[in-house]
Short mmCIF file of C-alpha atoms and ligand atoms in Angstrom, two decimals:
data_model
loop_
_atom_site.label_atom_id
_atom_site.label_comp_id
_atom_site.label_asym_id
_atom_site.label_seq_id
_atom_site.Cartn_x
_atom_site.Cartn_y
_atom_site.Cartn_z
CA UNK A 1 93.25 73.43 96.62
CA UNK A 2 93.61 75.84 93.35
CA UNK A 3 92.89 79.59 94.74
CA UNK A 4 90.24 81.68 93.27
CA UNK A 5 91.11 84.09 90.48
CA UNK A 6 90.50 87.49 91.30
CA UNK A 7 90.74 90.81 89.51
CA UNK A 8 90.63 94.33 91.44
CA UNK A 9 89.18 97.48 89.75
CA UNK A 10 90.45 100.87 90.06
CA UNK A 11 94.24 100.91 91.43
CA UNK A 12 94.68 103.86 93.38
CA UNK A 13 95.69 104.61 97.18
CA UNK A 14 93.43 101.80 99.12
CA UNK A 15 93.71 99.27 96.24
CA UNK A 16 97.78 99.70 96.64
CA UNK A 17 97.76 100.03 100.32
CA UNK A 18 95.36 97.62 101.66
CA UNK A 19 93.82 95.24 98.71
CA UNK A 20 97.10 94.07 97.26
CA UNK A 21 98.77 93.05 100.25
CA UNK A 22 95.70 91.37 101.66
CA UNK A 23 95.44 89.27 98.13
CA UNK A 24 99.32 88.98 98.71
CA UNK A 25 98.85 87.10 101.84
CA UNK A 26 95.70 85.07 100.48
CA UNK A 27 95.46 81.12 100.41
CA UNK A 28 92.31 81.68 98.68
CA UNK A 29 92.56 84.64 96.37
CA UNK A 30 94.97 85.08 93.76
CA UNK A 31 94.90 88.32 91.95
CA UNK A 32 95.65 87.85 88.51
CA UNK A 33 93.74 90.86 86.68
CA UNK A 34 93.19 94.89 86.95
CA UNK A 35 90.55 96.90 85.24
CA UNK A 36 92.69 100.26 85.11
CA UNK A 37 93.41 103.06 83.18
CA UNK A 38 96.70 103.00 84.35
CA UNK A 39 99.22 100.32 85.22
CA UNK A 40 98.03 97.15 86.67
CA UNK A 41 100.16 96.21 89.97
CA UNK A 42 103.26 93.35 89.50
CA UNK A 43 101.66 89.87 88.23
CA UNK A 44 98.34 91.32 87.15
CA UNK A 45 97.09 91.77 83.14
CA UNK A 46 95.27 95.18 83.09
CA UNK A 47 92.16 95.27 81.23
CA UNK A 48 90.18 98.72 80.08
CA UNK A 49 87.02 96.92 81.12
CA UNK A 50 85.64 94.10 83.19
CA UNK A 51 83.87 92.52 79.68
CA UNK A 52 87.75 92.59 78.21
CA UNK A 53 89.45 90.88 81.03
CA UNK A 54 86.58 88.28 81.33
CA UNK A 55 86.40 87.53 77.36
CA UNK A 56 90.58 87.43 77.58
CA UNK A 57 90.20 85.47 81.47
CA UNK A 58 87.24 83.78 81.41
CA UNK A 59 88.28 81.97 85.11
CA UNK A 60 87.88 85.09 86.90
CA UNK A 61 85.53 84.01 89.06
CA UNK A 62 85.20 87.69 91.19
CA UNK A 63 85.65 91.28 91.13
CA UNK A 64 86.51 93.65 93.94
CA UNK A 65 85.89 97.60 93.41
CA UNK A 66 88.24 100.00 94.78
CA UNK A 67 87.26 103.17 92.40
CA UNK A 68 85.57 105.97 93.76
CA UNK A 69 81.59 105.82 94.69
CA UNK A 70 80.92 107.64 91.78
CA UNK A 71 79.85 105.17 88.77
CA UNK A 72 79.97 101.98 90.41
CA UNK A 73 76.42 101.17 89.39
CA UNK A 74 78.09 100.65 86.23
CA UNK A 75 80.77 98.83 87.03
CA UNK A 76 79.14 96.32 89.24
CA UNK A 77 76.31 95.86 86.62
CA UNK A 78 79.25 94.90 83.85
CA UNK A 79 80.82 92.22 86.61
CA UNK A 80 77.66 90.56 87.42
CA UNK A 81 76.61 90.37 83.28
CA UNK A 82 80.07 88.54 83.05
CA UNK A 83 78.84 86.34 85.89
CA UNK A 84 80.99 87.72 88.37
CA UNK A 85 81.10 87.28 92.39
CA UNK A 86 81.77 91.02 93.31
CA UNK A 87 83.36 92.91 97.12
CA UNK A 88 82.91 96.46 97.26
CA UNK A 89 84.77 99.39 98.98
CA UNK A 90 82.65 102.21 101.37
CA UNK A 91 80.68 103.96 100.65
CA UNK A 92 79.08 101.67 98.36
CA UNK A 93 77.78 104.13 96.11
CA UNK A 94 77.19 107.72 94.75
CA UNK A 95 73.43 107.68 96.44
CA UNK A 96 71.31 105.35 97.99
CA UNK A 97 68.52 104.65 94.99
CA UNK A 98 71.89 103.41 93.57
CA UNK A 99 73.20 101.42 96.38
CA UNK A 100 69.55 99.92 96.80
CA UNK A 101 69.96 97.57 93.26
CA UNK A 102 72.96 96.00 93.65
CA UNK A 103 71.56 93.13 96.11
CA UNK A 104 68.68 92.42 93.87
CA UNK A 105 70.40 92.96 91.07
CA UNK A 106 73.13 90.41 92.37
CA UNK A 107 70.53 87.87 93.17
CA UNK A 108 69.38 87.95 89.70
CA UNK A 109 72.35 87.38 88.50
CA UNK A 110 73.12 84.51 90.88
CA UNK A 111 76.09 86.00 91.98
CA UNK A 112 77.41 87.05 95.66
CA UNK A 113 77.60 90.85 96.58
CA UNK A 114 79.95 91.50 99.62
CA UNK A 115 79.31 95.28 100.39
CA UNK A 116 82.33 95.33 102.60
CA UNK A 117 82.97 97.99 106.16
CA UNK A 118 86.26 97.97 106.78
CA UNK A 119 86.21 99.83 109.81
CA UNK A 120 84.11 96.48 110.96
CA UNK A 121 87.21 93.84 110.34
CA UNK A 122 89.25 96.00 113.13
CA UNK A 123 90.19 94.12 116.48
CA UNK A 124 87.84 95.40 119.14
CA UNK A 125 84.81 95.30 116.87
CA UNK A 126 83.49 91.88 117.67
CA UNK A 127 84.80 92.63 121.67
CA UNK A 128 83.51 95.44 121.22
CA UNK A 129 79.83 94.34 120.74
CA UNK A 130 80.03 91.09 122.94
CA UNK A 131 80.78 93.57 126.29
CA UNK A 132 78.17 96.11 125.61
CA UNK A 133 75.62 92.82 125.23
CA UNK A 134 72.74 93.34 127.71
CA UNK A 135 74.28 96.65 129.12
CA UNK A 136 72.43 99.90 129.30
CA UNK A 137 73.78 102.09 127.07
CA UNK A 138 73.99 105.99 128.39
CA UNK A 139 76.16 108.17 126.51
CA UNK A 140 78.08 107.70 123.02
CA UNK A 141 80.66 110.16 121.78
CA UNK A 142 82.29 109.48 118.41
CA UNK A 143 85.42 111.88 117.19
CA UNK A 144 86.43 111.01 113.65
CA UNK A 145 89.06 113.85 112.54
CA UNK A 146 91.76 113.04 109.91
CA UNK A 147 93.64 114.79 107.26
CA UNK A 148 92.34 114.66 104.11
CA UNK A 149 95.62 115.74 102.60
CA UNK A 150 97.21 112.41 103.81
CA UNK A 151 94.65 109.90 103.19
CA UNK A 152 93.52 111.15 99.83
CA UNK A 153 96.72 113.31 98.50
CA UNK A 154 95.12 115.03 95.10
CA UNK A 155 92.11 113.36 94.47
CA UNK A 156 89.66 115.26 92.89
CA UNK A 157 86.79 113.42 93.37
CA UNK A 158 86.51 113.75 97.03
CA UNK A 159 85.32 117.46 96.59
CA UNK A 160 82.80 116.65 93.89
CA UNK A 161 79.28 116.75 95.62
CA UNK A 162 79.14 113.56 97.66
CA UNK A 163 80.24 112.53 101.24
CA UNK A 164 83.47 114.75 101.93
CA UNK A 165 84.32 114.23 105.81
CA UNK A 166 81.88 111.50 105.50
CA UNK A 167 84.10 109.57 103.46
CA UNK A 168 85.62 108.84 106.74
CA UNK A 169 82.84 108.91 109.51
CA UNK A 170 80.79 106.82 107.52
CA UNK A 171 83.17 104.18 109.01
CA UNK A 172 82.37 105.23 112.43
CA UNK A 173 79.05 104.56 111.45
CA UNK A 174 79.73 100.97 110.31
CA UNK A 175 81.48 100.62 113.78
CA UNK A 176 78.28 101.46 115.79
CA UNK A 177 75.48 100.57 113.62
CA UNK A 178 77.38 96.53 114.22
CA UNK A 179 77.91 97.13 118.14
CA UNK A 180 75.30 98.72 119.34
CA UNK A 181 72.05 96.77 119.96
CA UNK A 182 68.57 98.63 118.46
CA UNK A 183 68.78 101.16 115.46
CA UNK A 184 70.34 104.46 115.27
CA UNK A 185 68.47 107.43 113.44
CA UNK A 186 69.82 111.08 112.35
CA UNK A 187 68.08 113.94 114.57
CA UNK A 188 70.09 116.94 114.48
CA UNK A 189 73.25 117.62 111.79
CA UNK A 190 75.52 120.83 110.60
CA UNK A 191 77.52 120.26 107.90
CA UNK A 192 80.16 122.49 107.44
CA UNK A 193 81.26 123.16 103.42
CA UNK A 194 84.67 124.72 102.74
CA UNK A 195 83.08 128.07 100.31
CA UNK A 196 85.75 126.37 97.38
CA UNK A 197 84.27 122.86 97.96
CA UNK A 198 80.91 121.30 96.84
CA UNK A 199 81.34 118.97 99.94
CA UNK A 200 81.24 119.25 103.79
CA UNK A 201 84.61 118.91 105.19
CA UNK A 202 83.36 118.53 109.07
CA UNK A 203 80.04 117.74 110.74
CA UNK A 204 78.79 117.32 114.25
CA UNK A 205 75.83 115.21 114.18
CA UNK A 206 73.27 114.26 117.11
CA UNK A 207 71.69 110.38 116.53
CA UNK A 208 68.80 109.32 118.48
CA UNK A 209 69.56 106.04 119.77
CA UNK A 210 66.52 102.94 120.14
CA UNK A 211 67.82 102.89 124.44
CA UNK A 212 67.36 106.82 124.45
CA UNK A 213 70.90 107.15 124.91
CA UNK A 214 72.00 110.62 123.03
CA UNK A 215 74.74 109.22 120.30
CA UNK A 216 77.43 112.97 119.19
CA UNK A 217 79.43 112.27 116.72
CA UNK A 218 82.32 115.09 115.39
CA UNK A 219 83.71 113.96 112.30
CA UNK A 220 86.49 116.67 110.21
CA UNK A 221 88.67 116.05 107.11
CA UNK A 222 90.91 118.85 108.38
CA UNK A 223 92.76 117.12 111.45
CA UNK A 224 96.10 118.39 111.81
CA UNK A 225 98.77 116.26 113.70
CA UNK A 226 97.35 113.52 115.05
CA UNK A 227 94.63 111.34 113.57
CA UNK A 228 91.42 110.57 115.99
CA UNK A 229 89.59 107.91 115.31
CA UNK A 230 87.58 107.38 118.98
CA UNK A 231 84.01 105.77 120.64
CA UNK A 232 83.07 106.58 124.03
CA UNK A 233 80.74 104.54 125.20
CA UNK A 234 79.81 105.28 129.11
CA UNK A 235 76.97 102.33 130.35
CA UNK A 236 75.99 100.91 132.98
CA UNK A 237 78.69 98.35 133.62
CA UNK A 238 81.52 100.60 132.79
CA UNK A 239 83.30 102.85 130.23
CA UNK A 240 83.96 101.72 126.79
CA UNK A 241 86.61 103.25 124.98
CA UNK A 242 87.43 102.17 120.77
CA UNK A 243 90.50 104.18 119.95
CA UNK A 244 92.81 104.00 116.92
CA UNK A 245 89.58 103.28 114.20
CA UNK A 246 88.44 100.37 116.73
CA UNK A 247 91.81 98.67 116.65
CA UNK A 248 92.45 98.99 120.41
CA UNK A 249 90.02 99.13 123.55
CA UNK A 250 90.01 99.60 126.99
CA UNK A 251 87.22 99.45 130.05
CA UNK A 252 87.36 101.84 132.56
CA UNK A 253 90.43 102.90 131.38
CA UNK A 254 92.25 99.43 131.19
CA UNK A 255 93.60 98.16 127.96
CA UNK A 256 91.76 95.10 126.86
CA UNK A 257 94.28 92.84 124.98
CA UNK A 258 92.98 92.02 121.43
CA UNK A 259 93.65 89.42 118.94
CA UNK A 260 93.33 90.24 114.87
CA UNK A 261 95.34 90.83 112.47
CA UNK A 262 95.32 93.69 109.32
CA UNK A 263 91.17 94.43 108.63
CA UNK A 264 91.59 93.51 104.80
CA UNK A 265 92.65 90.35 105.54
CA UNK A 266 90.11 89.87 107.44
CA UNK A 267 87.75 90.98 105.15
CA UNK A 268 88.55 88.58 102.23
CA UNK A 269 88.38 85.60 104.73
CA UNK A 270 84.51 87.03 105.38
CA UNK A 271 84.25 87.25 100.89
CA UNK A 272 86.15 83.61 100.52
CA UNK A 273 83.30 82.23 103.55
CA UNK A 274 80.08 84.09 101.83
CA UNK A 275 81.67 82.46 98.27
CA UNK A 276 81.26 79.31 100.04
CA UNK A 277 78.04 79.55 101.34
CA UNK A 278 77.10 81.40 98.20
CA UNK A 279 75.44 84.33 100.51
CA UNK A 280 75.12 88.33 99.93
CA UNK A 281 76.10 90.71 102.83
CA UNK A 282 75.42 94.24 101.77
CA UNK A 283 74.15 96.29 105.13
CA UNK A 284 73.07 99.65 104.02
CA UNK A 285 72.42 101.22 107.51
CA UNK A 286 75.97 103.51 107.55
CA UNK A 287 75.11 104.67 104.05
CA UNK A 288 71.21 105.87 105.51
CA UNK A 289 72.58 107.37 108.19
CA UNK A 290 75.13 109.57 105.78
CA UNK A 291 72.26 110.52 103.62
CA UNK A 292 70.13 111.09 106.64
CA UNK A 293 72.60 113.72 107.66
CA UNK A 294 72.46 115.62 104.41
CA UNK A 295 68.43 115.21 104.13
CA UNK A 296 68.42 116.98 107.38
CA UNK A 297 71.49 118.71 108.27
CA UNK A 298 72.18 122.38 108.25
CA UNK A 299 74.75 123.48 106.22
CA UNK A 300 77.10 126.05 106.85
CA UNK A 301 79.93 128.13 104.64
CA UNK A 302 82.90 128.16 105.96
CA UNK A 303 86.49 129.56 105.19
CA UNK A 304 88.25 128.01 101.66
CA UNK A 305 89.78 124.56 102.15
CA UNK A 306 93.68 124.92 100.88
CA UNK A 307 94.86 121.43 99.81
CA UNK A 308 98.52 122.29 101.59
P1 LIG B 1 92.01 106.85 94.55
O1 LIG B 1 93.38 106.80 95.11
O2 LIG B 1 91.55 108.07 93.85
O3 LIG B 1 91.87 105.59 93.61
C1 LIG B 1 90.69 105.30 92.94
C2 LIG B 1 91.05 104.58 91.63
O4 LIG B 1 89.82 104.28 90.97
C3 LIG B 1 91.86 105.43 90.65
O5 LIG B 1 93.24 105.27 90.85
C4 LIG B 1 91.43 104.86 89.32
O6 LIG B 1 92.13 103.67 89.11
C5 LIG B 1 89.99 104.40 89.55
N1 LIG B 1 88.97 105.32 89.02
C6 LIG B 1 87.96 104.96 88.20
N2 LIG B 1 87.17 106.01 87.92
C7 LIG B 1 87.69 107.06 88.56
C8 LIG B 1 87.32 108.42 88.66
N3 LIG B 1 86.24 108.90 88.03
N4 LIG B 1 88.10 109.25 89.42
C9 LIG B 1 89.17 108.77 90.06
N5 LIG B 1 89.56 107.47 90.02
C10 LIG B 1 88.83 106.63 89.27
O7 LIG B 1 90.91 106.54 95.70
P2 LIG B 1 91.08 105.63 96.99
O8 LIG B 1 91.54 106.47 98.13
O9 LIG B 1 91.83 104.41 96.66
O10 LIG B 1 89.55 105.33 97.28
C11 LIG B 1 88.81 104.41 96.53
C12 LIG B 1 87.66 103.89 97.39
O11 LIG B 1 88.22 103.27 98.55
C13 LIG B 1 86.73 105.00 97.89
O12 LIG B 1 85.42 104.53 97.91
C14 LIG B 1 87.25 105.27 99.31
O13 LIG B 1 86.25 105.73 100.18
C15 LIG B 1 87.70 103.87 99.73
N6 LIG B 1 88.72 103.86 100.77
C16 LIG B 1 89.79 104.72 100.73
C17 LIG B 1 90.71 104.71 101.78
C18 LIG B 1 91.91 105.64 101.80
O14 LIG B 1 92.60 105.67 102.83
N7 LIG B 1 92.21 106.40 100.78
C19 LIG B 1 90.55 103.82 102.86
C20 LIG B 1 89.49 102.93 102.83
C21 LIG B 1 88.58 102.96 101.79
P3 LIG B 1 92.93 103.37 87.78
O15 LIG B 1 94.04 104.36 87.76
O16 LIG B 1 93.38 101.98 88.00
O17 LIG B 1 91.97 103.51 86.64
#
């Protein structure tokens, strides 16, 4: 069977280290275009726009966008015009009145809209979620602290006024907005803004959860050393703990063994199976709960972020 031709747009850190290899790897993908400003990566024609590469490509069948949030309204309105099937990175927009067309608009178009969480694809996600089934949930403590200086060396665009540390938790959110049963909902948040930086670069946020259980969550961009990426979940039946972004997991201490591979690959098996059933998935819930957090949060000044 001939794979489908895909392009990417915008090659920067994630579309280098994660989307490439993925489409590497693909029986059903094969990337043959880039919409870039800068060089397209080995095998791919670059293109200045998505109406370019499709009048030069017209089999590009689908589009996956790895720029920043900023402007993807745009972008995603120029692939489905062309006809195109289009995957999205988080967060999948600048705001949510943006976020809010794209399903419509992609069902007008006839075309499938995968707003993708990758922080969903890792191992103990789905394990995750089948042990907590029918448990009684009692306490939930999320830590989400990395370095912003390794994960997004000299972008500009992550200080711009937008999601900052939330870049990142916003995945935790994707992580317990799938596992945990009911619906989550924003009661208390401070977000902390460097005094040189028009976003927050750490926030501790309380979430009220539908089985009363109080859900903390500590997120910071300014994580020295090593990299925490944890969910405590204490219930009924046991202690949950997601460690490493949800890649590993243990009960009551004991590691569970987990099968799964990388999360991108994952993730274009779940675009290649909605292409087949010709089916949207674009859950919004981490992306309320983000601007939940700045509708109600308090915000704080704190000392100047220095980018070394
Ligand atoms: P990045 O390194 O800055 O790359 C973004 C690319 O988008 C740029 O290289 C550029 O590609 C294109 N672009 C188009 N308009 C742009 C603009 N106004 N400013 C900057 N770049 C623009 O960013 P990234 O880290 O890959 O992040 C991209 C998306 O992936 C974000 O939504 C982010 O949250 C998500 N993500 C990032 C990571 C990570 O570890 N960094 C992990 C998971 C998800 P061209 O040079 O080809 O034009």
């Amino acid at each position: 069977m001939s794979r489908m031709k895909i392009a990417l747009a915008g090659i920067g850190k994630i579309a280098r280290d994660a989307h490439v290899p993925a489409l590497m790897a693909s029986d059903a993908f094969e990337l043959v275009a880039a919409v870039t400003r800068h060089e397209p990566p080995e095998g791919a024609r670059g293109f200045r726009s998505i109406s370019e590469m499709k009048a030069a490509l017209p089999d590009v069948a689908a589009v996956s966008i790895c720029t920043p949030p900023r402007g993807r309204l745009q972008l995603i309105a120029e692939a489905f015009d062309a006809g195109l099937d289009v995957m999205i990175e988080k967060p999948p927009a600048a705001t949510l009145s943006e976020a809010r067309q794209f399903a419509d608009m992609a069902a007008r178009a006839g075309c499938v809209l995968f707003v993708t969480w990758h922080s969903r694809a890792a191992a103990a996600v789905e394990p995750a979620k089948e042990w907590l089934r029918g448990k009684e949930i009692k306490r939930v403590e999320v830590s989400w602290k990395e370095d912003i200086r390794i994960w997004h060396p000299g972008q500009s665009w992550i200080w711009e006024p937008g999601l900052g540390a939330f870049d990142a938790g916003i995945n935790a959110f994707s992580v317990l907005t799938h596992i945990l049963p009911g619906a989550l909902t924003v009661e208390d948040a401070e977000l902390r803004f460097p005094a040189n930086k028009d976003a927050p670069i750490a926030a501790d946020i309380r979430l009220a959860h539908a089985h009363a259980a109080p859900v903390l969550a500590a997120f910071d961009f300014d994580q020295r050393g090593p990299q925490t990426w944890t969910i405590d979940i204490e219930t009924d039946g046991g202690r949950l703990a997601l460690s490493d972004g949800a890649s590993a997991m243990s009960v009551d201490g004991e590691p569970v063994r987990l099968d799964g591979g990388p999360e991108y690959h994952l993730l274009y098996r779940q675009f290649q199976a909605l292409l087949e059933d010709r089916r949207s998935d674009a859950d919004l819930r981490p992306f309320e709960l983000v601007a939940d957090c700045f509708l109600l949060g308090r915000r704080k000044l704190v000392a100047p972020f220095e980018d070394f």
